[in-house]
Coordinates of C-alpha atoms in Angstrom, one line a residue:
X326 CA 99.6 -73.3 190.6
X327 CA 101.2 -76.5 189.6
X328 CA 101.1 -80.0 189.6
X329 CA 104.2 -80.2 192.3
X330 CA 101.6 -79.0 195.0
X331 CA 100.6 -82.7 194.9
X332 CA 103.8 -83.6 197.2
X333 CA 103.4 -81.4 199.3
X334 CA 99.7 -82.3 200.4
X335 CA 100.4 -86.1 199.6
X336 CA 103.0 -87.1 201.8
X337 CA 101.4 -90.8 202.2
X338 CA 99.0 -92.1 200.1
X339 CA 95.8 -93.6 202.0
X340 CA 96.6 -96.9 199.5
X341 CA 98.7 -98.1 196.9
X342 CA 98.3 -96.8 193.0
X343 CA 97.1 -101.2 192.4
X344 CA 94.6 -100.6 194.8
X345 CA 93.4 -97.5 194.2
X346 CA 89.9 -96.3 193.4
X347 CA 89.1 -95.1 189.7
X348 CA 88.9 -91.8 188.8
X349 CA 85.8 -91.2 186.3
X350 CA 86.7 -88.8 184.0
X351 CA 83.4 -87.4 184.7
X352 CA 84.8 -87.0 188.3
X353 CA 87.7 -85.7 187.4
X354 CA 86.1 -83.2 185.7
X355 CA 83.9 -82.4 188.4
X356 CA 87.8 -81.8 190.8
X357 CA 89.0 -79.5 187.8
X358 CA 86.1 -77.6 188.0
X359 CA 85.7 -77.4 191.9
X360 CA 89.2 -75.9 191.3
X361 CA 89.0 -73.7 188.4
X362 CA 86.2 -71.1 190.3
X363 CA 88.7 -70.2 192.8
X364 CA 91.1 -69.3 189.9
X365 CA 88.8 -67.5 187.8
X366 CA 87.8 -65.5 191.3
X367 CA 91.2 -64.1 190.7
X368 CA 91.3 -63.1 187.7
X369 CA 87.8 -62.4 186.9
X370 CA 87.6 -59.2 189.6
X371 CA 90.2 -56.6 188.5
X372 CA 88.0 -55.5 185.4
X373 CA 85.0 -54.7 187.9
X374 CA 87.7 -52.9 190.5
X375 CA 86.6 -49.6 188.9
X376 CA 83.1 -50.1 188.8
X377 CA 83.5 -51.7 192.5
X378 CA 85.4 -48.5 193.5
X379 CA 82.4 -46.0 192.2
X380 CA 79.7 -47.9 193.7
X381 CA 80.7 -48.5 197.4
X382 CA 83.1 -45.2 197.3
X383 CA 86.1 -47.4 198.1
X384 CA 89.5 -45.9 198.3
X385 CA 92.3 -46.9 196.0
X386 CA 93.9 -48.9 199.0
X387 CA 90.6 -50.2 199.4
X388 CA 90.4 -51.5 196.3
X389 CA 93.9 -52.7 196.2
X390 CA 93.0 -54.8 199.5
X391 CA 90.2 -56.4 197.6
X392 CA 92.8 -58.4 195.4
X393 CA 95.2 -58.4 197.8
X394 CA 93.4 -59.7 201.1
X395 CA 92.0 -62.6 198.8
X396 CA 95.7 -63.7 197.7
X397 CA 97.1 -63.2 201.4
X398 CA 94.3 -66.0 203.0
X399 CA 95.1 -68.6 200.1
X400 CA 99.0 -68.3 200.5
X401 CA 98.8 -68.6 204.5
X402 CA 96.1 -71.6 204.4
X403 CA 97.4 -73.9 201.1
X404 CA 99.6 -76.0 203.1
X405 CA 97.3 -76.2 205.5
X406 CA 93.9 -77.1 203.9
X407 CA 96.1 -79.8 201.7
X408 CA 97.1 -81.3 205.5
X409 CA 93.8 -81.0 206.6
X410 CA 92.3 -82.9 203.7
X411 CA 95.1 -85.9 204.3
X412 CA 93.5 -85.7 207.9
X413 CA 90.0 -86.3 207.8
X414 CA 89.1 -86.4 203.9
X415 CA 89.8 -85.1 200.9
X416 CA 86.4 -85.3 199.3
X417 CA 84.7 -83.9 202.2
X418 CA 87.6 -80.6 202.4
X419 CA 86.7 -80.2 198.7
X420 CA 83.0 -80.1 199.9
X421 CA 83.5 -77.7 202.7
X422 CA 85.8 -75.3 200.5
X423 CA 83.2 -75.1 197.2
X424 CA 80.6 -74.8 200.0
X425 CA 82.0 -71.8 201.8
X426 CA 83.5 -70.6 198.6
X427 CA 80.2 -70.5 196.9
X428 CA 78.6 -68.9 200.2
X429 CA 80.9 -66.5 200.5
X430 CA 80.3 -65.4 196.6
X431 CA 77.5 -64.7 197.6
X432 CA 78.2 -62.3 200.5
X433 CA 80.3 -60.6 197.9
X434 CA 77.4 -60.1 195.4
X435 CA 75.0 -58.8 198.3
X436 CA 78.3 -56.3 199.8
X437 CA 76.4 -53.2 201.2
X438 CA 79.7 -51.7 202.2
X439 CA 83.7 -52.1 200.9
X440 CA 84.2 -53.2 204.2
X441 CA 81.7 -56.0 203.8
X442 CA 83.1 -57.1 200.6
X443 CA 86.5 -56.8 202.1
X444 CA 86.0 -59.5 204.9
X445 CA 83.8 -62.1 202.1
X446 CA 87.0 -62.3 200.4
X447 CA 89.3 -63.0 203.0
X448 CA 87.1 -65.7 203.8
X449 CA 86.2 -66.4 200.2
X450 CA 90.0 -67.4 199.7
X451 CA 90.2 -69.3 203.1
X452 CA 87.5 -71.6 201.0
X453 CA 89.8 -71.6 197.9
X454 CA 92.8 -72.6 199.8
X455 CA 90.8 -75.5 201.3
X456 CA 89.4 -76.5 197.4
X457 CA 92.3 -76.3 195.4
X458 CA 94.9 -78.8 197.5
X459 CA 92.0 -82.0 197.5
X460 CA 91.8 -81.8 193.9
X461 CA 95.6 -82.6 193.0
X462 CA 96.3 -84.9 196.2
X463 CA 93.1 -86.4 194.9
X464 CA 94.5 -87.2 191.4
X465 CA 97.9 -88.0 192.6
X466 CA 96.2 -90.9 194.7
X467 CA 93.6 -92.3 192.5
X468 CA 95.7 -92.2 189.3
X469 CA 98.7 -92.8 188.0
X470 CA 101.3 -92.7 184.8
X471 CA 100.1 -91.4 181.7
X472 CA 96.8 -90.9 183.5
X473 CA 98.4 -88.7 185.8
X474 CA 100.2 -86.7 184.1
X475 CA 97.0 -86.2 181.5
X476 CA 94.9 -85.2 184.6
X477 CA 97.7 -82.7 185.6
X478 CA 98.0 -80.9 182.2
X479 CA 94.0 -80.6 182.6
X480 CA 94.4 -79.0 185.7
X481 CA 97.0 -76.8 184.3
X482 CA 95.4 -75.6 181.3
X483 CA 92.0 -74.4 183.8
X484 CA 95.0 -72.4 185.1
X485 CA 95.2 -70.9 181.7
X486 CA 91.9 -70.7 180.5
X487 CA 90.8 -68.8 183.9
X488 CA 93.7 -66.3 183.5
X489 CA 92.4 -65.9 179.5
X490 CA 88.5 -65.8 179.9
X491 CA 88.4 -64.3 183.5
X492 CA 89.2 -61.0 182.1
X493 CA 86.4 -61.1 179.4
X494 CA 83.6 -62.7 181.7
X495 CA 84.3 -60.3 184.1
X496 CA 84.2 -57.5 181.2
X497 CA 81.0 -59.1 179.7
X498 CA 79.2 -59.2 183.3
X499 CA 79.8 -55.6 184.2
X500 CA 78.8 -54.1 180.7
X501 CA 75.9 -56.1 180.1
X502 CA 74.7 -55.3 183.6
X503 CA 72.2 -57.9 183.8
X504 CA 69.1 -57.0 186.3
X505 CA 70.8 -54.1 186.8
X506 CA 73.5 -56.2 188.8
X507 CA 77.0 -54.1 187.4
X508 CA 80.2 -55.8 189.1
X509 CA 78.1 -57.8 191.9
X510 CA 77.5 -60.4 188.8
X511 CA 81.1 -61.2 189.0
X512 CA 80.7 -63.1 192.2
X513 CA 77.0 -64.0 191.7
X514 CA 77.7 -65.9 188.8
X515 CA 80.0 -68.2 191.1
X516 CA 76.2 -69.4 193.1
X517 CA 74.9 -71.9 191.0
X518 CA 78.0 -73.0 189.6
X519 CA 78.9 -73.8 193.1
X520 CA 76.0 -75.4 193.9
X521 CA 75.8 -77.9 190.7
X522 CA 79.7 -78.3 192.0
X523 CA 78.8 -79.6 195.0
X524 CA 75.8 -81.9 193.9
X525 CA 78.0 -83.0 191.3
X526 CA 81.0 -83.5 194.1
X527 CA 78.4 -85.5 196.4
X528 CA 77.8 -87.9 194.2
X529 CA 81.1 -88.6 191.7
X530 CA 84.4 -88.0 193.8
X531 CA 85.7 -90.6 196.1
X532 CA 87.0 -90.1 199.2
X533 CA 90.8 -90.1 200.1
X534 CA 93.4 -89.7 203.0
X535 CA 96.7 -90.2 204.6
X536 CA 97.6 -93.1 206.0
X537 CA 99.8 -91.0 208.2
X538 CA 99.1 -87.6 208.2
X539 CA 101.3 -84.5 209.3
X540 CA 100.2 -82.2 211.9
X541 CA 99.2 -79.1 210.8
X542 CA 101.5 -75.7 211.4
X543 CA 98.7 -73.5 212.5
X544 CA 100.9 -71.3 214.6
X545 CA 103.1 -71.2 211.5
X546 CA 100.0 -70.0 209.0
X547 CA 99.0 -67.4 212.1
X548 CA 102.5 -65.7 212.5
X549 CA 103.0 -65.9 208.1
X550 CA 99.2 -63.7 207.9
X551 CA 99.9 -61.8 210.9
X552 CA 103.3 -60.8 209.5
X553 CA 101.7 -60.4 205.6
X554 CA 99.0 -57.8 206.9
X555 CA 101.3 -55.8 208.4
X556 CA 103.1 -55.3 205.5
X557 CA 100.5 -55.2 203.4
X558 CA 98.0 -52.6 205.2
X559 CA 100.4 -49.7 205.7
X560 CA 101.6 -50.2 201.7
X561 CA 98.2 -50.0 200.6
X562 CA 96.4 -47.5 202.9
X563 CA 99.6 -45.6 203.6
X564 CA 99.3 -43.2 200.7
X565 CA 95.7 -42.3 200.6
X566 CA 96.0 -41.6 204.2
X567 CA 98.9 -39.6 204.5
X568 CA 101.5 -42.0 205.6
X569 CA 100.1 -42.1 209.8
X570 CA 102.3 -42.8 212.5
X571 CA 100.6 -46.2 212.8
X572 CA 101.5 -47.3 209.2
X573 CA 105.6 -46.9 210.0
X574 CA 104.9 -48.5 213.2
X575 CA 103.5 -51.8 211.3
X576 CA 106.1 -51.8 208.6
X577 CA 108.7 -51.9 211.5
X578 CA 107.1 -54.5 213.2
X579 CA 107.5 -57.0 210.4
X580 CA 111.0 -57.3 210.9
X581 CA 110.5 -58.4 214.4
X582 CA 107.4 -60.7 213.1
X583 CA 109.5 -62.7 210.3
X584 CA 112.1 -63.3 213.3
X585 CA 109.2 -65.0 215.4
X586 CA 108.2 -66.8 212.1
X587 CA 111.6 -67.9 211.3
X588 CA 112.3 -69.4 215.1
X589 CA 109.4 -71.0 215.3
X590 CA 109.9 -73.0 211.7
X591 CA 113.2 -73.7 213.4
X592 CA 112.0 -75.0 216.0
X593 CA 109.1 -77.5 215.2
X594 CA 111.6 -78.8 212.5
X595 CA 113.8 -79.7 214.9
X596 CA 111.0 -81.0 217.3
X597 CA 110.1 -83.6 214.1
X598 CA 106.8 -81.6 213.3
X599 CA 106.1 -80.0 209.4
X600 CA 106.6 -76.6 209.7
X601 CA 105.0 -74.5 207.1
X602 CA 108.7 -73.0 205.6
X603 CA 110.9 -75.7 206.6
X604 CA 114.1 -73.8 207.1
X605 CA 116.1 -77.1 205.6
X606 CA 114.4 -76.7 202.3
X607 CA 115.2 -72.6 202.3
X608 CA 119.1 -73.9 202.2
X609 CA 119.5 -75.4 199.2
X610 CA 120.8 -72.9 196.4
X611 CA 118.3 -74.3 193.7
X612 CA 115.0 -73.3 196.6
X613 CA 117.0 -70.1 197.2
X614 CA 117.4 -69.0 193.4
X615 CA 113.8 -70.2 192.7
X616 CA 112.0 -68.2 195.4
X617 CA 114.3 -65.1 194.2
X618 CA 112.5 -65.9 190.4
X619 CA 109.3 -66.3 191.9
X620 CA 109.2 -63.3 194.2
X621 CA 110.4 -61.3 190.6
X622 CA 107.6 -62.6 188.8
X623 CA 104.5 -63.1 191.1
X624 CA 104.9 -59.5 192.5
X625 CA 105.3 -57.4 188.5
X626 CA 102.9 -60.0 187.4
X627 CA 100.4 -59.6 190.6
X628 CA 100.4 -55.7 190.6
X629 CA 100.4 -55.5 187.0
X630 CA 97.9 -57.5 185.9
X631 CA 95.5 -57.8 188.8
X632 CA 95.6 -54.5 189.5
X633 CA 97.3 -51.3 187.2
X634 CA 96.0 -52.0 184.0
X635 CA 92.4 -52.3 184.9
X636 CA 92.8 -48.9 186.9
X637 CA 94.9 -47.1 183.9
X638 CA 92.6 -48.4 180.8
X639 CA 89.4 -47.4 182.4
X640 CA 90.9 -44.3 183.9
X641 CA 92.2 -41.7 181.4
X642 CA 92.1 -44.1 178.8
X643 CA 88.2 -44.2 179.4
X644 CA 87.9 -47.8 178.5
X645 CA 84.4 -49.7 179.2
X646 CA 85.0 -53.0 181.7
X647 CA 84.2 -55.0 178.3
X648 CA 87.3 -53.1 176.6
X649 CA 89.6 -54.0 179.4
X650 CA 88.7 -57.1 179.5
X651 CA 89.7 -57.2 176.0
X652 CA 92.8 -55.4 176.1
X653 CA 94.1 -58.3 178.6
X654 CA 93.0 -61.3 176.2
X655 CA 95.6 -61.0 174.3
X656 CA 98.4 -61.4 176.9
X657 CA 96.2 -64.2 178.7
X658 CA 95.7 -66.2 175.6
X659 CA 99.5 -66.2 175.1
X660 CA 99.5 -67.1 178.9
X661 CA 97.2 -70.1 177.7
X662 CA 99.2 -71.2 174.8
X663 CA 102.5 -71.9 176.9
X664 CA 100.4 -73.6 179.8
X665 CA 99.3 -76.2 176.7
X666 CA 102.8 -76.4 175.6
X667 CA 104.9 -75.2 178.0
X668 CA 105.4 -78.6 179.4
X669 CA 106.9 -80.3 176.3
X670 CA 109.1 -77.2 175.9
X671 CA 110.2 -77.6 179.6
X672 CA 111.6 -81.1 178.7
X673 CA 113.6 -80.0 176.0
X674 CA 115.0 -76.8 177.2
X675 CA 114.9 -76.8 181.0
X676 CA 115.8 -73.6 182.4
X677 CA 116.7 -72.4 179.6
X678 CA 112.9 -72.0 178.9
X679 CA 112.9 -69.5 181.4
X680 CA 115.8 -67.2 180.1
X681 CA 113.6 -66.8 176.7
X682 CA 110.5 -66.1 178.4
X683 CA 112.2 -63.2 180.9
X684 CA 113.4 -61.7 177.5
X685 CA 110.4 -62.1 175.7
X686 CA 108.4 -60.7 178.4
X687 CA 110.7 -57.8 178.9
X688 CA 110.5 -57.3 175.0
X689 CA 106.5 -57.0 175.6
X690 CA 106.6 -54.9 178.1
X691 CA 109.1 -52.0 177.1
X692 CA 106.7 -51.8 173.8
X693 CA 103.6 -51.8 175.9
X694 CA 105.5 -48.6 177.4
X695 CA 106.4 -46.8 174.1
X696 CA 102.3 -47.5 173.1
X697 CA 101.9 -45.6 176.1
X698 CA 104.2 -42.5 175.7
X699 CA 103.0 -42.5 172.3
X700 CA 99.1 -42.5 172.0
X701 CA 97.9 -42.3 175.1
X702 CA 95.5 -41.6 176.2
X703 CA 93.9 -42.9 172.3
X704 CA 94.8 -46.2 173.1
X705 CA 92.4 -49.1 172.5
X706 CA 92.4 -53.2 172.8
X707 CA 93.7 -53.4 169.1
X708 CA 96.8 -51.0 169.6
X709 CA 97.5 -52.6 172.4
X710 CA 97.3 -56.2 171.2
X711 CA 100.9 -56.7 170.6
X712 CA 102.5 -55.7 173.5
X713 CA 100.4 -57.3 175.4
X714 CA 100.4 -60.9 173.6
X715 CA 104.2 -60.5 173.4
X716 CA 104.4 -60.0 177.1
X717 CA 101.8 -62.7 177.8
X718 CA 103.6 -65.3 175.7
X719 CA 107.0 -64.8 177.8
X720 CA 105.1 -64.5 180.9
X721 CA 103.7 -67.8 180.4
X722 CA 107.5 -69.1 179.2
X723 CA 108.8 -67.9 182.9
X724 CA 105.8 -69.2 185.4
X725 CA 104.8 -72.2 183.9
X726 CA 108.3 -74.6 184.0
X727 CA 109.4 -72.3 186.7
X728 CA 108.6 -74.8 189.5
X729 CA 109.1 -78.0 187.6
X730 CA 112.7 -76.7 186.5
X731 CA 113.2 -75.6 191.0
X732 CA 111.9 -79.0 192.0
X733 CA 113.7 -81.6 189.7
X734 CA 117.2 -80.1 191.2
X735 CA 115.9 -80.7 194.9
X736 CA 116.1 -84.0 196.9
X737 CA 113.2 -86.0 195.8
X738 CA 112.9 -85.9 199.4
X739 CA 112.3 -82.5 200.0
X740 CA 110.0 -81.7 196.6
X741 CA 107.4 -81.7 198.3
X742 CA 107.8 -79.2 201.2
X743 CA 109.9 -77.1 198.7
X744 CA 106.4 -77.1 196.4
X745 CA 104.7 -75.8 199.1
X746 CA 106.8 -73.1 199.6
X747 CA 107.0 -71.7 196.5
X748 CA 103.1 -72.0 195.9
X749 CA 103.2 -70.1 199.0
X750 CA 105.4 -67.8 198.1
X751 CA 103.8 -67.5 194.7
X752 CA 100.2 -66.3 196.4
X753 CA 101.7 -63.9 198.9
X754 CA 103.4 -61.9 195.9
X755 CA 100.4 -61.9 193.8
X756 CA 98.9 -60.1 196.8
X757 CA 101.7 -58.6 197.7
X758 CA 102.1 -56.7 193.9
X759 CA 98.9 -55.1 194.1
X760 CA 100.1 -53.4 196.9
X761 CA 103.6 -52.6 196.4
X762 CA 103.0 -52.3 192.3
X763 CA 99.8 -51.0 193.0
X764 CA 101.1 -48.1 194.8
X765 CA 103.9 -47.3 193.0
X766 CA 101.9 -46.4 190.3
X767 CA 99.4 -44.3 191.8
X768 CA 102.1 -42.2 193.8
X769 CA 103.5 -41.3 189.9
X770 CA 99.6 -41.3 188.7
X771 CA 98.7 -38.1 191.0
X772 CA 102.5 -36.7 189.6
X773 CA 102.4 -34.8 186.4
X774 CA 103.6 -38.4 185.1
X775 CA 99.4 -39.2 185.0
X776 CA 97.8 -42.3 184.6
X777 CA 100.0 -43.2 181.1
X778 CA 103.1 -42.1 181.9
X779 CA 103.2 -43.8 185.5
X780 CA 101.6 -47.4 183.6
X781 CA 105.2 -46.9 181.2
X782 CA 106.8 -46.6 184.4
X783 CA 105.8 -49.6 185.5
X784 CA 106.4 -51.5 182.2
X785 CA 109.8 -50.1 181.9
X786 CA 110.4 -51.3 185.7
X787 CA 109.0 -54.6 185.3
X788 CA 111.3 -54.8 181.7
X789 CA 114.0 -53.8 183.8
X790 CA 113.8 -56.7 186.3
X791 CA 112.7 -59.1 183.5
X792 CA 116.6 -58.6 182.0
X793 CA 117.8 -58.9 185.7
X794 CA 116.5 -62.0 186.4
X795 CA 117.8 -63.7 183.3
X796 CA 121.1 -63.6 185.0
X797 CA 119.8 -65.4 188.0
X798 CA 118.3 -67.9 185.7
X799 CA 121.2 -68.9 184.2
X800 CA 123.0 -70.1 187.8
X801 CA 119.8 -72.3 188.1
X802 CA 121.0 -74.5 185.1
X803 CA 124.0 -75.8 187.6
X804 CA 122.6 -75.1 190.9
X805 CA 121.7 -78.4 191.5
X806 CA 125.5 -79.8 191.3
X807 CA 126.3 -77.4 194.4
X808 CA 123.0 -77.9 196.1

């Protein structure tokens, strides 16, 4: 996530920038913070998935749902904890997210059952999605100019540094199995961080509204996660199971489900209310191309990272959680170098930032599959080192000026709803990969392709739509003149 979600949680500022109330750098540490855990949640778990899968006997859907049912509740409730936060407080939503977020952590730790654990993190990203909005509409009306936009990069690199050291803490925390803890130290680590958070929060952050609020779309957020589980269930427990009658009965009633969504977004824009997906914004060809990119990206990336790899390395590959862990640092350290940079390389090449990193990251991929077809299963983190810091480095070309580019050729007018839709698009297909992605490659997994030939398969697809895309990328250099 991006600086751009500011606009669309901060349609009014509670005062203006003269007036406003400093921001310590102490307590705007203490924001970055409060908003980095619920990024490293994300990234931290799909090292333990194996680990999580043995001890609780859960089901490859199972575990698929364990990424994916955290992504699904932050996509449907971003827009609407940011709204909420202009409503009655932004410093006291940022208290009631790290609380439940750190509760709910928890709950995780203690999970008797998958089922358990399953249900924490839906609620666990409910507290996320009510954390993360505060702290940019927070920055965006306590500070402004070059203090701004230093605050922003901040937040951006956390983005980076969770996506680079999630995957070794969590690597770290199951190996060293401290107390005898495994993968529960993955969310039990979160406790007292939250807690010194929250003292920290008490104390340092001001509070902030909207002078004039916008009413929240609730209906819209129920029919987006009503229509997203649907999908999402049947993909992910459809294969272990057989494929049931009641798995083709929920994929065919999305299609009916994104109908109701998109009449009722219709309809409260034209009654004057904010809809969650305001239909307006979905018109303009620069929203349209950008959501096509993003939907490309979010969904390989998603089911890639968050979910195949961890299950392929510590499969046949018989990698420890550490040595997963640091088979990914390499691409999320290239990740981390372009969320430093990426910015200043944005202003000089626009869009055309975004054509290198599709290639680039299609180059990374297609040699992460001939490491594949060629040693495995005698693969470790150094053989894999290259492909994988290739692929990270044009990953983090694509995602990071990816909404900056989409936004500066919309209406200033409508940045900020269009912001919230691609953040909200960019959350469902992170969940939404580890199901499609995810399942994809264990259908070839169980095949005579096994666990190496069916993770080529998926580097060669996502290489494939990498090169597709770059096409599509290129009409978003001029899209704004036919907007």
């Amino acid at each position: 996530m991006t600086d751009q979600l500011q606009a669309a949680t901060t349609p009014v500022t509670a005062r203006p920038p003269a007036a406003a109330v400093p921001l310590k750098p102490v307590a705007l540490t203490t924001l970055i913070f409060g908003a980095f855990l619920p990024m490293l949640s994300f990234f931290v778990i799909n090292v333990a998935l194996p680990a999580i899968g043995s001890d609780l006997r859960a089901t490859s859907g199972e575990l698929q749902l364990v990424v994916g049912s955290y992504g699904i509740a932050v996509a449907t409730l971003l827009v609407v904890g940011g709204r909420l936060g202009d409503t009655f407080g932004r410093k006291r939503l940022f208290l009631i997210g790290l609380i439940g977020f750190t509760v709910t952590s928890l709950i995780c730790a203690i999970a008797p059952t998958i089922g358990v654990l399953l249900v924490a993190r839906v609620v666990q990203g409910a507290a996320g999605a009510a954390v993360t909005p505060q702290v940019l509409a927070t920055i965006t009306s306590l500070l402004t100019g070059q203090h701004r936009a230093r605050a922003m990069a901040m937040y951006g690199v956390a983005g980076g540094a969770a996506a680079a050291f999630g995957q070794i803490l969590g690597g770290v925390l199951v190996e060293a199995n401290v107390f005898d803890l495994g993968w529960r130290a993955v969310f039990l680590v979160n406790v007292p961080v939250g807690i010194l958070g929250v003292a920290a929060a008490i104390r340092l952050i001001p509070e902030t509204k909207a002078a004039k609020a916008q009413r929240v779309d609730l209906v819209g957020a129920a029919l987006l996660a009503l229509t997203l589980v649907m999908l999402l269930l049947p993909l992910t427990e459809g294969r272990p199971l057989g494929w049931p009658l009641w798995t083709w009965l929920c994929l065919a009633a999305t299609i009916p489900a994104v109908v109701l969504l998109g009449v009722h977004q219709h309809r409260a824009e034209r009654s004057g209310a904010a809809p969650l997906i305001p239909p307006t914004v979905l018109r303009l060809k620069a929203m349209r191309i950008g959501l096509l990119l993003a939907v490309a990206f979010f969904t390989t990336f998603g089911g890639f990272m968050m979910f195949v790899f961890a299950l392929a390395t510590q499969g046949e590959a018989r990698m420890s959680p550490l040595e997963g862990g640091l088979s990914l640092l390499p691409m999320a350290v290239g990740f981390l170098i372009t969320s430093i940079y990426g910015p200043r390389l944005q202003v000089r090449y626009g869009a055309g930032l975004i054509v290198r990193g599709w290639i680039i990251q299609g180059v990374g991929y297609a040699v992460l599959a001939a490491v594949a077809l060629t040693l495995w299963p005698d693969v470790s983190p150094l053989k894999l080192a290259v492909p994988m810091l290739i692929a990270g480095f044009g990953s983090g070309l694509v995602m990071v000026p990816l909404m900056g580019v989409v936004l500066s050729q919309v209406p200033p007018a409508q940045a900020g709803l269009g912001s919230g839709i691609l953040l909200t698009s960019q959350q469902t297909c992170l969940a939404l990969g580890a199901a499609t992605v995810g399942t994809a490659y264990l259908a070839l997994a169980g095949t005579s392709w096994d666990q190496g030939g069916a993770l080529a398969a998926v580097a060669l697809a996502i290489t494939a739509i990498s090169l597709l895309m770059t096409p599509v990328t290129h009409q978003l250099r001029t899209s704004g003149k036919g907007a």
